[in-house]
XYZ file of C-alpha atoms in Angstrom:
721
model
C 134.606 176.244 103.329
C 131.817 177.336 105.188
C 128.702 175.587 105.578
C 125.613 177.648 105.459
C 122.469 176.056 107.230
C 121.131 174.060 104.586
C 124.859 172.567 103.064
C 126.743 169.515 103.144
C 130.949 169.071 103.777
C 133.020 166.741 105.042
C 134.206 167.073 108.315
C 132.873 167.204 112.241
C 133.278 168.166 115.712
C 132.130 166.699 118.352
C 129.931 169.401 121.632
C 132.404 170.715 123.422
C 131.386 172.064 127.243
C 129.633 175.365 127.466
C 129.658 176.010 131.049
C 128.465 179.870 131.813
C 128.313 182.561 129.316
C 130.506 185.333 129.481
C 128.088 188.533 128.519
C 128.320 189.109 124.641
C 128.858 192.068 122.865
C 130.722 193.342 124.917
C 129.035 194.705 128.016
C 130.606 193.557 131.460
C 130.633 190.866 133.373
C 129.504 190.600 137.076
C 132.602 192.392 139.082
C 135.429 189.390 140.134
C 135.987 187.789 143.173
C 139.161 188.229 144.642
C 139.791 184.460 144.196
C 138.618 184.909 139.961
C 140.938 183.810 137.914
C 142.779 185.796 135.685
C 142.831 186.300 131.730
C 145.027 187.493 129.220
C 144.618 188.307 125.689
C 147.048 188.723 122.477
C 146.469 189.130 119.525
C 149.635 189.602 116.400
C 151.026 189.137 112.687
C 152.279 190.277 109.752
C 151.712 194.305 110.437
C 148.913 193.067 112.942
C 147.915 195.626 115.846
C 144.661 196.016 118.173
C 142.877 197.821 119.531
C 141.521 198.063 122.190
C 143.675 196.897 125.625
C 142.134 194.145 127.040
C 139.888 194.159 129.877
C 138.269 191.217 130.922
C 135.529 192.898 130.812
C 135.659 193.257 127.267
C 134.237 191.043 125.198
C 135.073 192.461 121.147
C 138.402 192.673 119.576
C 139.785 194.400 116.690
C 142.912 193.283 114.882
C 143.970 195.974 112.694
C 145.855 195.011 109.417
C 147.833 195.525 105.938
C 147.903 193.794 102.933
C 151.195 191.855 103.798
C 149.183 190.232 106.529
C 147.064 187.927 104.376
C 144.432 186.283 106.470
C 146.246 185.399 109.185
C 145.887 186.265 112.519
C 147.243 184.506 115.783
C 145.779 184.180 118.505
C 146.709 182.865 122.331
C 144.422 183.366 126.342
C 145.837 182.557 128.945
C 143.920 181.837 132.338
C 146.357 182.472 135.850
C 144.074 178.422 137.125
C 146.089 175.702 136.202
C 144.290 173.406 133.572
C 142.317 176.619 132.382
C 141.036 175.454 128.274
C 141.737 177.321 125.661
C 139.633 177.583 122.615
C 139.853 179.168 119.542
C 136.823 178.628 116.877
C 135.281 175.969 118.874
C 139.060 174.023 118.565
C 140.758 173.344 122.305
C 144.139 174.569 121.725
C 146.887 172.508 123.803
C 148.895 175.553 124.652
C 146.084 178.431 124.381
C 146.877 179.308 120.832
C 145.984 179.411 117.664
C 147.470 180.578 113.741
C 144.431 181.483 111.717
C 144.070 181.497 108.764
C 141.726 182.660 105.212
C 140.603 185.464 107.268
C 138.709 188.234 105.194
C 137.787 191.288 106.441
C 134.763 191.017 109.084
C 135.882 187.490 109.593
C 135.765 186.993 113.143
C 137.981 184.229 115.521
C 135.985 183.321 118.994
C 138.235 182.248 122.240
C 137.232 180.773 125.026
C 138.785 180.261 127.461
C 137.375 178.031 130.742
C 138.387 177.507 134.167
C 136.845 177.545 137.774
C 134.772 180.901 136.956
C 132.974 179.456 134.252
C 133.718 180.535 130.208
C 135.015 183.335 129.211
C 134.136 184.938 125.005
C 137.052 187.200 123.427
C 136.030 187.949 119.472
C 138.623 189.227 118.020
C 137.745 190.920 114.550
C 139.495 191.252 111.700
C 139.642 194.718 110.069
C 140.345 195.795 106.705
C 143.696 196.405 105.188
C 144.203 199.991 106.372
C 141.216 200.368 108.257
C 142.481 202.871 111.399
C 142.816 201.424 114.937
C 140.026 203.223 116.907
C 140.090 204.973 120.505
C 137.283 205.695 121.922
C 136.696 208.151 125.139
C 133.510 207.031 127.544
C 132.542 208.300 130.444
C 132.578 205.380 133.448
C 128.724 206.081 135.013
C 126.784 202.745 133.560
C 123.737 203.670 131.528
C 124.863 207.025 130.927
C 125.937 206.409 127.226
C 122.576 205.001 124.989
C 122.314 201.772 123.457
C 123.146 200.852 120.060
C 125.962 200.917 117.326
C 127.219 203.676 115.885
C 126.796 203.299 111.971
C 129.994 205.156 110.018
C 131.112 205.564 106.731
C 134.760 206.655 107.008
C 136.642 207.998 103.781
C 139.400 210.853 103.516
C 137.766 212.491 100.969
C 140.969 212.695 98.881
C 141.237 210.330 95.214
C 143.624 207.983 97.012
C 141.501 207.195 100.198
C 140.214 203.417 101.237
C 136.639 203.736 102.317
C 134.880 202.066 104.688
C 131.445 201.079 106.145
C 130.958 199.989 109.094
C 128.468 199.474 112.145
C 131.082 199.898 115.580
C 129.946 198.973 119.576
C 131.054 201.538 121.228
C 134.329 199.908 122.004
C 135.080 201.123 118.298
C 135.255 197.883 117.556
C 132.903 196.598 114.436
C 130.132 194.001 114.301
C 129.977 195.332 110.316
C 132.538 196.471 107.858
C 133.165 196.698 104.651
C 135.962 198.405 102.721
C 133.703 200.142 99.367
C 133.566 198.972 95.834
C 135.018 202.313 94.613
C 134.010 206.253 95.764
C 132.929 207.196 98.849
C 129.593 205.914 100.675
C 127.479 208.022 102.417
C 124.271 208.060 104.844
C 124.668 204.912 106.216
C 122.017 204.267 108.266
C 118.816 201.670 110.159
C 115.570 201.696 108.921
C 112.932 198.886 109.095
C 113.967 195.653 107.743
C 117.185 196.605 107.752
C 119.548 199.296 106.523
C 120.391 202.395 103.417
C 122.897 203.673 102.306
C 123.970 205.669 98.934
C 127.273 203.874 97.262
C 129.431 204.391 94.199
C 129.261 203.597 90.944
C 125.799 204.620 90.006
C 123.408 202.079 88.218
C 123.985 202.780 84.635
C 126.110 205.602 81.405
C 125.704 209.048 82.262
C 124.657 209.260 84.840
C 126.238 210.822 87.971
C 125.921 210.486 91.962
C 125.561 207.532 93.902
C 122.846 204.643 94.168
C 120.105 204.654 97.152
C 121.480 200.736 98.249
C 118.374 199.052 100.924
C 120.284 196.257 102.571
C 118.357 193.621 104.808
C 119.914 193.038 107.909
C 122.855 191.417 107.322
C 123.885 194.468 105.466
C 123.203 192.293 101.996
C 122.398 194.601 99.387
C 118.976 193.849 97.952
C 117.487 196.424 96.344
C 118.869 199.777 94.206
C 117.403 203.319 93.138
C 117.662 205.893 91.269
C 116.115 208.724 90.417
C 113.880 208.551 87.392
C 113.899 211.206 84.891
C 117.466 213.186 86.142
C 120.661 212.279 85.782
C 121.590 212.505 89.259
C 121.408 211.035 91.886
C 122.641 212.429 95.454
C 123.555 211.254 98.137
C 123.578 213.161 101.181
C 120.164 212.214 102.534
C 116.532 210.191 101.644
C 113.327 209.755 103.934
C 111.960 206.245 104.165
C 108.487 206.154 104.379
C 106.292 203.676 106.009
C 104.560 202.774 102.537
C 108.477 202.085 101.088
C 108.603 205.142 99.655
C 111.305 207.894 99.855
C 112.592 211.291 98.827
C 115.072 211.367 96.949
C 117.657 214.334 96.686
C 119.194 215.224 92.785
C 122.547 217.936 92.206
C 120.890 218.321 89.106
C 122.517 220.616 86.005
C 120.663 223.391 84.950
C 121.154 225.850 82.285
C 117.983 227.634 81.976
C 119.289 230.813 83.064
C 122.547 230.255 80.317
C 124.676 229.907 83.570
C 125.900 226.320 84.120
C 124.173 225.721 87.623
C 123.488 222.481 89.349
C 119.859 222.539 90.920
C 118.826 220.730 93.983
C 115.922 218.711 93.387
C 114.101 216.159 95.333
C 111.673 213.756 93.782
C 109.334 211.680 96.286
C 109.603 208.297 94.615
C 107.062 205.534 95.443
C 107.970 201.732 96.176
C 107.205 200.656 92.177
C 109.468 203.645 91.079
C 106.591 206.302 90.173
C 107.598 209.962 90.408
C 105.252 211.224 93.404
C 106.401 214.469 93.774
C 108.990 217.004 92.220
C 110.473 219.835 93.648
C 113.133 222.584 92.457
C 114.405 225.010 94.776
C 114.639 227.627 91.120
C 111.231 227.293 91.022
C 110.492 228.193 94.075
C 114.184 230.155 95.284
C 115.359 233.538 94.348
C 119.238 232.825 93.542
C 119.910 236.485 93.528
C 118.603 237.511 96.707
C 119.079 234.090 99.472
C 122.308 232.438 98.093
C 124.944 233.092 99.952
C 127.920 230.944 98.318
C 129.274 233.749 95.776
C 129.521 233.095 92.057
C 129.722 229.192 93.370
C 126.844 227.127 90.676
C 126.301 225.169 93.214
C 124.135 227.805 95.061
C 121.437 225.644 96.935
C 123.066 222.743 97.860
C 119.835 220.639 99.404
C 121.468 218.341 102.654
C 119.241 216.970 104.156
C 114.967 216.198 103.410
C 113.095 215.238 106.973
C 108.704 214.655 106.580
C 107.215 216.651 109.156
C 104.369 215.585 111.783
C 102.365 217.514 110.156
C 103.668 215.879 106.415
C 105.250 219.052 104.998
C 108.962 218.568 103.871
C 112.453 219.875 106.021
C 114.931 220.180 103.768
C 118.878 221.631 105.032
C 120.344 223.820 101.631
C 124.395 224.394 102.594
C 124.946 227.664 100.531
C 121.510 229.023 101.212
C 122.257 228.999 105.009
C 118.414 228.219 105.753
C 116.332 224.906 106.526
C 113.618 225.480 104.763
C 109.541 223.969 105.395
C 107.853 222.722 101.698
C 104.570 222.306 101.662
C 103.999 218.890 100.273
C 100.248 218.818 99.719
C 98.416 222.725 99.514
C 97.334 223.617 102.936
C 96.815 226.945 104.825
C 96.641 229.002 101.756
C 99.982 227.364 100.367
C 100.198 225.726 96.872
C 102.121 222.153 96.375
C 105.443 222.648 96.993
C 105.412 226.456 98.207
C 108.084 227.570 100.866
C 105.634 227.547 104.235
C 108.907 229.072 106.665
C 112.494 229.572 106.249
C 114.351 229.283 109.105
C 117.887 231.281 108.433
C 119.514 232.667 105.692
C 118.988 236.120 103.905
C 114.870 235.452 104.213
C 114.896 234.226 107.857
C 110.846 234.198 109.025
C 112.405 233.648 112.504
C 114.707 235.827 114.556
C 117.132 234.545 116.807
C 117.056 236.772 120.278
C 119.438 234.194 122.013
C 122.153 233.493 119.496
C 125.459 234.176 120.415
C 127.420 234.127 116.923
C 124.202 235.808 115.905
C 124.162 233.851 112.675
C 122.095 231.634 113.112
C 122.009 228.702 111.111
C 125.490 228.157 108.905
C 126.474 225.949 106.605
C 123.978 223.193 108.312
C 123.305 219.713 107.918
C 120.962 217.065 109.022
C 118.006 219.369 110.406
C 115.542 216.935 111.931
C 112.305 217.358 113.899
C 112.135 216.203 117.677
C 109.487 214.458 119.024
C 108.740 217.580 120.555
C 108.394 219.386 117.883
C 111.645 221.532 117.944
C 114.442 221.823 115.154
C 117.853 220.126 115.940
C 120.337 220.404 112.961
C 124.172 220.207 112.760
C 125.189 223.761 112.165
C 128.750 223.956 110.945
C 129.589 227.664 110.761
C 131.893 228.941 108.146
C 135.831 229.823 107.591
C 137.269 232.459 105.224
C 139.402 229.395 103.768
C 136.589 227.280 103.213
C 136.252 227.564 98.874
C 132.795 229.221 99.274
C 133.963 232.214 101.557
C 132.186 233.045 104.259
C 128.998 231.750 103.521
C 127.329 232.857 107.625
C 124.439 235.861 107.607
C 124.861 238.419 109.542
C 121.198 238.612 110.970
C 121.244 241.824 112.016
C 122.459 242.791 108.431
C 121.105 239.851 106.624
C 121.255 241.688 102.933
C 125.283 242.385 103.885
C 128.271 240.223 103.565
C 128.837 237.559 104.691
C 130.242 236.677 107.654
C 132.578 233.985 108.599
C 131.370 231.638 111.747
C 134.351 229.304 113.101
C 133.160 226.770 115.180
C 130.583 224.197 114.672
C 127.738 223.378 116.553
C 124.351 221.241 117.404
C 121.822 223.503 117.830
C 118.291 222.940 118.842
C 115.656 225.667 118.213
C 112.107 225.579 119.741
C 109.643 227.967 117.077
C 107.277 230.115 118.737
C 105.163 231.423 115.975
C 103.010 234.587 118.178
C 106.629 236.569 117.886
C 108.616 234.569 115.417
C 111.355 234.082 117.456
C 113.928 230.598 117.535
C 115.108 230.043 120.706
C 117.547 228.320 121.532
C 117.066 225.040 123.887
C 120.061 223.108 123.338
C 123.389 224.403 122.226
C 126.829 221.849 121.991
C 129.623 223.387 120.935
C 133.244 221.564 121.371
C 135.869 224.094 122.531
C 138.614 222.153 124.230
C 141.532 222.005 123.704
C 140.020 224.722 120.642
C 137.193 225.358 119.236
C 135.850 222.570 116.398
C 134.901 223.370 112.960
C 133.706 220.867 111.171
C 133.817 223.212 107.501
C 131.607 220.325 105.224
C 129.233 217.377 106.102
C 128.196 216.383 110.086
C 125.405 215.199 111.783
C 122.595 215.255 114.773
C 121.069 212.334 116.349
C 118.650 213.047 119.084
C 118.569 209.520 120.275
C 115.938 207.659 123.281
C 117.212 208.145 126.068
C 117.543 212.215 125.554
C 121.387 212.596 124.701
C 122.510 213.566 120.825
C 124.896 211.728 119.047
C 127.382 214.267 117.136
C 128.616 213.362 113.853
C 131.574 215.732 113.168
C 133.361 215.093 109.947
C 135.354 217.469 108.406
C 136.612 218.438 112.049
C 139.535 214.892 111.654
C 139.723 215.460 115.710
C 136.855 213.019 116.281
C 134.982 211.193 114.094
C 131.641 211.586 116.573
C 130.750 211.958 120.177
C 127.402 211.273 122.308
C 126.318 214.084 124.796
C 123.836 214.512 127.520
C 121.849 216.818 128.197
C 123.695 219.347 129.392
C 126.064 219.038 127.249
C 128.732 216.703 128.817
C 130.871 214.964 126.370
C 129.569 211.344 127.262
C 131.161 209.035 125.021
C 133.321 210.386 121.530
C 135.939 208.269 118.620
C 138.341 209.036 117.030
C 140.911 207.647 114.058
C 144.060 206.746 116.960
C 146.201 205.672 113.419
C 146.719 208.648 111.678
C 148.369 212.223 112.245
C 144.391 215.114 112.192
C 145.160 216.111 108.611
C 145.183 212.732 107.140
C 142.531 211.381 109.448
C 139.866 209.298 108.548
C 136.314 210.473 109.277
C 132.390 210.124 108.416
C 130.249 212.026 106.215
C 127.852 211.015 109.079
C 126.647 209.409 112.122
C 124.070 207.286 113.375
C 122.923 205.313 115.708
C 121.226 201.986 115.085
C 119.891 198.944 116.829
C 121.780 196.678 114.562
C 120.946 193.114 116.327
C 122.482 190.100 114.575
C 120.862 188.347 112.290
C 123.815 186.718 110.856
C 123.960 182.963 112.024
C 127.157 181.438 112.195
C 129.121 179.052 110.421
C 130.101 175.710 110.052
C 134.678 176.084 108.102
C 135.429 172.659 106.906
C 139.491 172.596 106.125
C 139.702 171.304 102.501
C 137.151 170.801 99.900
C 134.343 169.091 100.295
C 135.643 165.486 98.601
C 138.143 165.815 101.897
C 136.455 164.227 104.174
C 138.068 164.124 107.536
C 140.698 161.191 108.435
C 140.701 159.715 111.678
C 141.869 156.972 113.399
C 139.932 154.203 115.517
C 139.231 155.142 118.681
C 140.443 158.805 118.172
C 138.101 161.127 120.488
C 136.067 163.913 118.342
C 137.562 166.822 118.701
C 137.391 169.838 116.390
C 141.034 169.893 116.546
C 141.111 166.860 115.263
C 139.106 166.768 112.771
C 139.747 170.406 110.531
C 136.343 172.284 111.900
C 135.852 176.187 112.445
C 132.735 177.033 114.025
C 132.813 181.248 113.665
C 130.638 183.277 113.851
C 130.654 187.146 112.614
C 127.337 188.915 113.636
C 128.901 190.650 116.607
C 127.132 188.880 119.164
C 129.264 185.987 119.467
C 129.419 182.185 119.096
C 128.430 180.508 121.882
C 128.235 176.743 121.580
C 130.151 174.234 118.071
C 127.617 171.327 118.982
C 127.299 167.802 117.325
C 124.407 164.676 117.628
C 126.231 161.388 118.476
C 129.598 160.686 116.499
C 131.441 157.516 117.463
C 135.014 156.467 116.428
C 135.136 152.842 117.481
C 133.947 151.761 114.177
C 135.916 151.907 110.688
C 134.314 153.461 107.878
C 131.920 156.138 106.389
C 130.332 158.100 108.566
C 127.788 161.689 108.833
C 127.388 163.330 111.977
C 124.827 167.206 112.271
C 127.260 169.786 113.894
C 125.276 172.887 115.114
C 127.505 176.255 115.742
C 124.372 178.427 118.153
C 125.130 182.909 118.431
C 124.508 184.516 121.779
C 121.212 185.739 119.819
C 120.321 182.239 119.090
C 121.018 181.931 115.679
C 122.250 178.525 114.425
C 123.718 176.623 111.874
C 123.763 172.556 110.884
C 125.858 171.161 108.385
C 125.640 167.540 108.542
C 129.280 166.808 107.588
C 130.995 162.847 106.924
C 134.333 161.358 108.491
C 136.011 158.023 107.745
C 137.227 156.484 110.705
C 140.204 154.211 109.799
C 140.857 150.748 110.633
C 143.708 149.525 113.727
C 146.025 147.144 112.615
C 148.827 145.981 115.417
C 152.275 147.173 114.302
C 155.443 144.563 115.989
C 159.257 144.578 115.131
C 161.901 142.979 116.205
C 165.675 142.827 116.559
C 168.058 142.635 119.526
C 168.435 146.420 120.205
C 165.652 148.832 120.310
C 167.905 150.829 117.723
C 168.299 147.352 115.544
C 164.251 146.592 115.351
C 163.226 145.209 111.612
C 159.351 145.467 110.523
C 158.976 148.552 112.537
C 155.898 150.527 110.530
C 155.528 147.770 108.259
C 153.100 145.626 108.667
C 151.265 143.198 107.512
C 153.246 140.007 106.166
C 156.270 138.773 107.720
C 158.838 138.492 105.077
C 161.367 141.418 105.355
C 160.356 141.865 109.033
C 162.447 138.699 110.137
C 166.145 138.657 112.922
C 168.491 136.204 112.434
C 170.286 134.674 115.932
C 173.325 131.992 115.396
C 173.386 129.617 118.418
C 177.383 128.143 117.668
C 177.179 125.891 120.977
C 175.009 123.561 123.105
C 173.218 126.135 126.006
C 173.523 129.647 124.228
C 171.138 131.776 124.040
C 169.928 135.217 123.031
C 167.945 137.455 123.694
C 165.828 139.383 120.804
C 162.607 142.370 121.478
C 159.671 142.468 119.760
C 157.909 145.983 119.736
C 153.997 145.929 120.155
C 152.541 149.223 118.838
C 148.868 149.998 116.982
C 146.910 151.618 115.269
C 144.735 153.474 117.071
C 143.771 156.890 118.307
C 142.828 155.117 122.032
C 144.305 152.337 124.179
C 144.479 149.229 123.051
C 145.601 145.694 123.835
C 147.740 143.661 121.568
C 147.007 139.401 121.135
C 150.422 137.425 120.527
C 150.629 134.501 119.309
C 154.262 132.367 118.793
C 156.032 129.577 117.854
C 157.302 127.340 120.555
C 160.491 125.301 121.470
C 161.779 122.516 118.855
C 164.148 119.233 119.805
C 166.959 121.396 119.241
C 165.889 124.909 120.326
C 164.316 125.852 123.240
C 162.080 129.175 122.742
C 161.204 131.238 126.360
C 158.882 134.959 125.983
C 159.165 137.050 128.646
C 157.074 140.391 129.559
C 158.366 142.536 132.473
C 160.936 139.555 134.355
C 157.368 137.533 133.940
C 157.709 134.079 132.165
C 154.248 134.485 129.201
C 155.524 131.174 127.133
C 152.026 129.348 127.546
C 150.273 131.885 126.856
C 151.827 133.128 123.680
C 151.997 129.831 122.075
C 148.545 129.148 123.130
C 147.662 133.195 121.746
C 145.916 133.953 124.848
C 148.402 136.130 125.956
C 147.652 140.229 125.775
C 149.609 143.745 126.609
C 148.251 145.812 128.622
C 146.717 148.716 127.743
C 149.047 150.322 124.746
C 148.215 154.380 124.691
C 148.350 155.808 121.199
C 151.846 156.752 120.275
C 152.639 153.814 123.241
C 154.695 151.291 122.969
C 154.899 147.776 124.323
C 158.165 145.137 124.243
C 158.053 141.306 124.519
C 161.003 139.384 125.352
C 161.437 136.343 123.351
C 164.975 134.367 124.727
C 166.387 131.650 122.157
C 168.669 128.618 123.486
C 170.211 125.872 121.587
C 169.651 122.044 122.753
C 172.229 119.123 122.709
C 170.317 117.945 119.946
C 170.378 120.798 117.319
C 173.180 119.423 115.005
C 175.369 122.350 112.936
C 172.815 123.233 110.212
C 169.511 123.205 111.964
C 167.320 126.020 112.000
C 163.676 127.140 113.740
C 161.306 130.040 112.303
C 159.986 131.547 115.191
C 157.071 133.463 114.038
C 155.220 135.744 116.398
C 151.787 137.187 115.487
C 150.327 140.167 117.085
C 146.996 141.489 116.738
C 144.872 144.624 117.190
C 142.249 144.717 120.163
C 140.385 147.336 118.286
C 138.910 147.588 114.803
C 138.539 144.301 112.525
C 141.467 142.671 114.176
C 143.956 143.592 111.462
C 147.365 141.560 112.419
C 151.565 142.083 111.789
C 154.573 139.649 111.974
C 157.699 138.944 112.737
C 160.143 136.347 112.374
C 163.195 135.187 114.393
C 165.642 132.658 112.598
C 167.480 130.129 114.382
C 170.255 128.366 113.399
C 172.712 126.339 114.598
C 176.188 127.300 113.527
């Protein structure tokens, strides 16, 4: 059971020492001094793997799982410093390891190592079943890679493939991850107030495509949208506007020509769902003249839309191998919806003087206007083995046969209106070990630091990479679990800030009715009370603290417990616990192995030893073992029966005669630790006045010092024979 900020449940934890916190989110810790202790971290379980390899400067790790893993992980951490303490989810683990159960995808296990260097914090993310191990290659140069997390939608694009949505850090470890409900999700991106994504299935029968889902800052679904008056909502792209409106796309059935075609439609919807603008490619583009995909019914294949700085639309059409600028409103002699210009394709308004391939854009994706006004796009290229054949246009003979281009690139063009030239100002292509070709999908995103994030999509050898302005690959990520032809890839890759907006949780073992029960005086630790403090927002758990909580008074109690993460988010729950009263436990017998009454408390009946003395002067020694039920050290008070005319009774403790104190009821044992014991000796001797048949019942009362003073009683029946 997990507690949110306003949830009540049963159990308690106690404030733990914080020490110095390691940098959250995988950021590098200060350089280690030679004298600093060294740490280790191990993660294992049924069919469990982990990545990346342990590095003290890396604070987030992922545990790969299968169905056999069953929500169970074992984690263990060590420090080379004697006396170091290891906590798992806020609980001190005396042997430095813990088996955590009940984990679900995206849950995190927090490990703290406290030693003289302060506190090092490590988080282990429990991945969905069959989520691949991720391998990252990065430059060692500090600050070379942009800040943020990479948003991906992983899939194999086969009918049996699982699909995942993920926001991963630069070590490839998810800050958030989700298995899709069915079918591939697409286009996960950051938007004001949260994120958006296209998910399947659609919201109603008879519709095709996906539904556009708005997510809040915790990745919770808050709204869903689809086109209005159409049957399809396409998941390639959406252009959100500041007023809450959005430009959607549709692959709409079109039989107006007598053929069963797939049209390309843009629709601008207000925040309230009103259609503000609709554009159909068939009304503005001549399929017979401009198409490059042969007889494919999906003759245009729109795949990206963006509102330019001047208000017009920048739209990419894969099967035209062209990017179109479309007038959103009438201006400069163009009516609303007119094509202002074409970049690439058979009717390009721009030439490409420095394009070594001579094709200009080909099967491109994610056309975007940069801050400097250039056009950046992921330029796929085309191979003859694709379903549509070759779809690149030879710009020297645009009406001729299409041509292949067996490599993909990121291209950035500066458009010179005076000359009509589209000059290449940036280009990146991967040539090692061979040319990289993404036959479909892909993305490029200009980052705030001037780098470019590339989503390689169908080029399965790499999911995404970040490249500098000189084209140097600074960071890349790939699926390291599967052969290349079976590797997961993402339709797009997008960088987002992805701040931790998810408060930590306070988890309680059992149900609300199962209030934690502790022995009187027990230190109120997380481990003793079955509480886990966890965080799954990516920043990492930093504290698990409680208000004042006592265990020295028997009965029912409550305490407020607060879990806090490195983002400053916290969750507080009011938790119940019960302190069990303590009582003494006495046992008696001639030897330790023959004790009667051990573990039984209350009436002395049934807790008696018998001694027969057959001659005058004969004596026997008996052992009275004293214990208690408190969780802290306690001194047990003892009183006992004295001598009679026929029998002499003496009490000894560690060689000292304590008879007088025991008979007066003032003798107390030394402090007995929980689980420990103290042994009192009872010596009985037959006197000359005892006749055969005489007897004496020696009764020993033991009373706990802590709590209500609950007592136990044992007896010795002494007989003269």
